[in-house]
Amino acid sequence: QVQLVESGGDLVQPGGSLRLSCVASGFTLERTPIGWFRQAPGKEREGVACITSRDDGLYYEKSVRGRFTISRDNAKNTVYLQMNSLKPEDTAVYYCAIVPDYSGSYCFLGAESWGQGTQVTVSS
């Protein structure tokens, strides 16, 4: 059974950092394009970052560029989202999903096999 499980969410002060993990079971994450998404209260879910199958195409939503980094550890079958300089507007439930192997923002289209999400709260 294909499954993704997110973890690492927490309450953090503005300016702080968190690293989210997306662990796969039932399949290997190596060469699987993965996206991170988030949904804030009262808002639609939005794409945050994508990594392509060959790790040569990284895409970030404009508001997180320079602060967030997506990466992959094949040995641990895990994709990470390192989040630095967190802002209150980053507060949301964060999800990972399998995405199409497209570069640019097209990677956010047609996501599937969603995880259950992990809560990130940025507040003083």
Tab-separated table of C-alpha atoms in Angstrom:
chain	number	residue	atom	x	y	z
A	1	GLN	CA	0.000	0.000	0.000
A	2	VAL	CA	1.388	3.372	-1.039
A	3	GLN	CA	1.528	5.698	1.939
A	4	LEU	CA	3.194	8.984	2.862
A	5	VAL	CA	3.516	10.118	6.465
A	6	GLU	CA	4.498	13.658	7.421
A	7	SER	CA	6.034	14.685	10.724
A	8	GLY	CA	8.046	17.477	12.290
A	9	GLY	CA	5.382	20.115	12.690
A	10	ASP	CA	5.450	22.170	15.877
A	11	LEU	CA	4.846	25.547	17.464
A	12	VAL	CA	7.767	27.868	16.714
A	13	GLN	CA	8.457	31.552	17.194
A	14	PRO	CA	8.781	33.913	14.224
A	15	GLY	CA	12.264	33.686	12.786
A	16	GLY	CA	12.653	30.098	13.915
A	17	SER	CA	13.254	26.931	11.925
A	18	LEU	CA	11.644	23.531	11.472
A	19	ARG	CA	12.399	20.501	9.354
A	20	LEU	CA	9.458	18.489	8.104
A	21	SER	CA	9.820	14.870	7.036
A	22	CYS	CA	7.812	12.885	4.516
A	23	VAL	CA	8.422	9.152	4.881
A	24	ALA	CA	7.205	6.698	2.265
A	25	SER	CA	6.008	3.155	2.768
A	26	GLY	CA	4.956	0.650	0.152
A	27	PHE	CA	7.218	2.174	-2.492
A	28	THR	CA	10.595	3.834	-2.878
A	29	LEU	CA	10.854	7.609	-2.917
A	30	GLU	CA	14.014	7.504	-5.003
A	31	ARG	CA	13.215	8.991	-8.425
A	32	THR	CA	9.643	9.784	-7.320
A	33	PRO	CA	8.643	13.419	-7.765
A	34	ILE	CA	7.336	14.806	-4.483
A	35	GLY	CA	5.640	18.029	-3.579
A	36	TRP	CA	4.996	19.823	-0.314
A	37	PHE	CA	1.721	21.682	0.086
A	38	ARG	CA	0.072	23.627	2.880
A	39	GLN	CA	-3.392	24.689	3.895
A	40	ALA	CA	-3.989	27.550	6.277
A	41	PRO	CA	-7.313	27.985	8.118
A	42	GLY	CA	-9.955	29.346	5.784
A	43	LYS	CA	-7.703	29.135	2.740
A	44	GLU	CA	-7.275	26.738	-0.143
A	45	ARG	CA	-4.400	24.311	-0.203
A	46	GLU	CA	-1.380	25.676	-2.056
A	47	GLY	CA	1.827	24.222	-3.392
A	48	VAL	CA	5.006	25.108	-1.526
A	49	ALA	CA	7.887	23.151	-3.074
A	50	CYS	CA	8.573	20.321	-5.515
A	51	ILE	CA	11.468	18.018	-6.259
A	52	THR	CA	11.585	16.157	-9.574
A	53	SER	CA	12.474	12.514	-10.076
A	54	ARG	CA	16.098	13.258	-10.894
A	55	ASP	CA	16.441	15.918	-8.179
A	56	ASP	CA	17.480	18.396	-10.860
A	57	GLY	CA	14.282	20.361	-10.807
A	58	LEU	CA	13.493	22.150	-7.584
A	59	TYR	CA	10.629	24.622	-7.541
A	60	TYR	CA	9.468	26.900	-4.744
A	61	GLU	CA	6.390	29.012	-4.351
A	62	LYS	CA	7.356	32.671	-4.414
A	63	SER	CA	6.679	33.440	-0.751
A	64	VAL	CA	9.047	30.715	0.500
A	65	ARG	CA	11.965	31.138	-1.894
A	66	GLY	CA	15.216	31.672	-0.068
A	67	ARG	CA	13.711	30.380	3.192
A	68	PHE	CA	12.584	26.808	2.449
A	69	THR	CA	14.627	23.950	1.005
A	70	ILE	CA	13.319	20.620	-0.279
A	71	SER	CA	15.667	17.642	-0.309
A	72	ARG	CA	15.691	13.866	-0.474
A	73	ASP	CA	17.460	11.109	1.496
A	74	ASN	CA	17.079	7.897	-0.465
A	75	ALA	CA	18.643	5.752	2.257
A	76	LYS	CA	15.875	6.842	4.635
A	77	ASN	CA	13.168	6.877	1.974
A	78	THR	CA	12.382	10.411	3.104
A	79	VAL	CA	11.860	13.829	1.571
A	80	TYR	CA	12.473	16.837	3.791
A	81	LEU	CA	11.307	20.423	3.871
A	82	GLN	CA	13.734	22.631	5.770
A	83	MET	CA	11.968	25.826	6.779
A	84	ASN	CA	13.970	28.800	8.017
A	85	SER	CA	13.042	32.368	8.932
A	86	LEU	CA	9.501	31.268	9.614
A	87	LYS	CA	6.735	33.854	9.572
A	88	PRO	CA	3.245	33.808	11.106
A	89	GLU	CA	1.814	33.522	7.598
A	90	ASP	CA	3.572	30.152	7.243
A	91	THR	CA	1.140	28.734	9.804
A	92	ALA	CA	-0.721	25.863	8.165
A	93	VAL	CA	-1.109	22.124	7.938
A	94	TYR	CA	1.670	20.854	5.682
A	95	TYR	CA	1.202	17.857	3.410
A	96	CYS	CA	3.416	15.889	1.073
A	97	ALA	CA	2.189	14.091	-2.027
A	98	ILE	CA	3.362	12.388	-5.190
A	99	VAL	CA	3.274	14.939	-8.004
A	100	PRO	CA	3.719	14.882	-11.777
A	101	ASP	CA	7.325	14.972	-12.954
A	102	TYR	CA	7.102	18.496	-14.318
A	103	SER	CA	9.407	21.406	-13.764
A	104	GLY	CA	8.156	24.721	-12.513
A	105	SER	CA	4.774	25.313	-10.951
A	106	TYR	CA	3.191	22.590	-13.099
A	107	CYS	CA	4.558	20.140	-10.547
A	108	PHE	CA	1.735	21.173	-8.208
A	109	LEU	CA	-0.948	19.867	-10.584
A	110	GLY	CA	-2.412	16.392	-10.241
A	111	ALA	CA	-0.941	15.476	-6.859
A	112	GLU	CA	-1.939	12.124	-5.380
A	113	SER	CA	-1.301	9.810	-2.425
A	114	TRP	CA	-1.573	12.582	0.141
A	115	GLY	CA	-0.278	12.168	3.651
A	116	GLN	CA	-2.327	13.097	6.711
A	117	GLY	CA	-0.514	16.381	7.285
A	118	THR	CA	1.505	17.940	10.081
A	119	GLN	CA	0.642	21.201	11.849
A	120	VAL	CA	3.073	24.107	11.763
A	121	THR	CA	2.241	27.101	13.939
A	122	VAL	CA	4.403	30.211	13.898
A	123	SER	CA	3.543	32.477	16.777
A	124	SER	CA	5.151	34.415	19.596
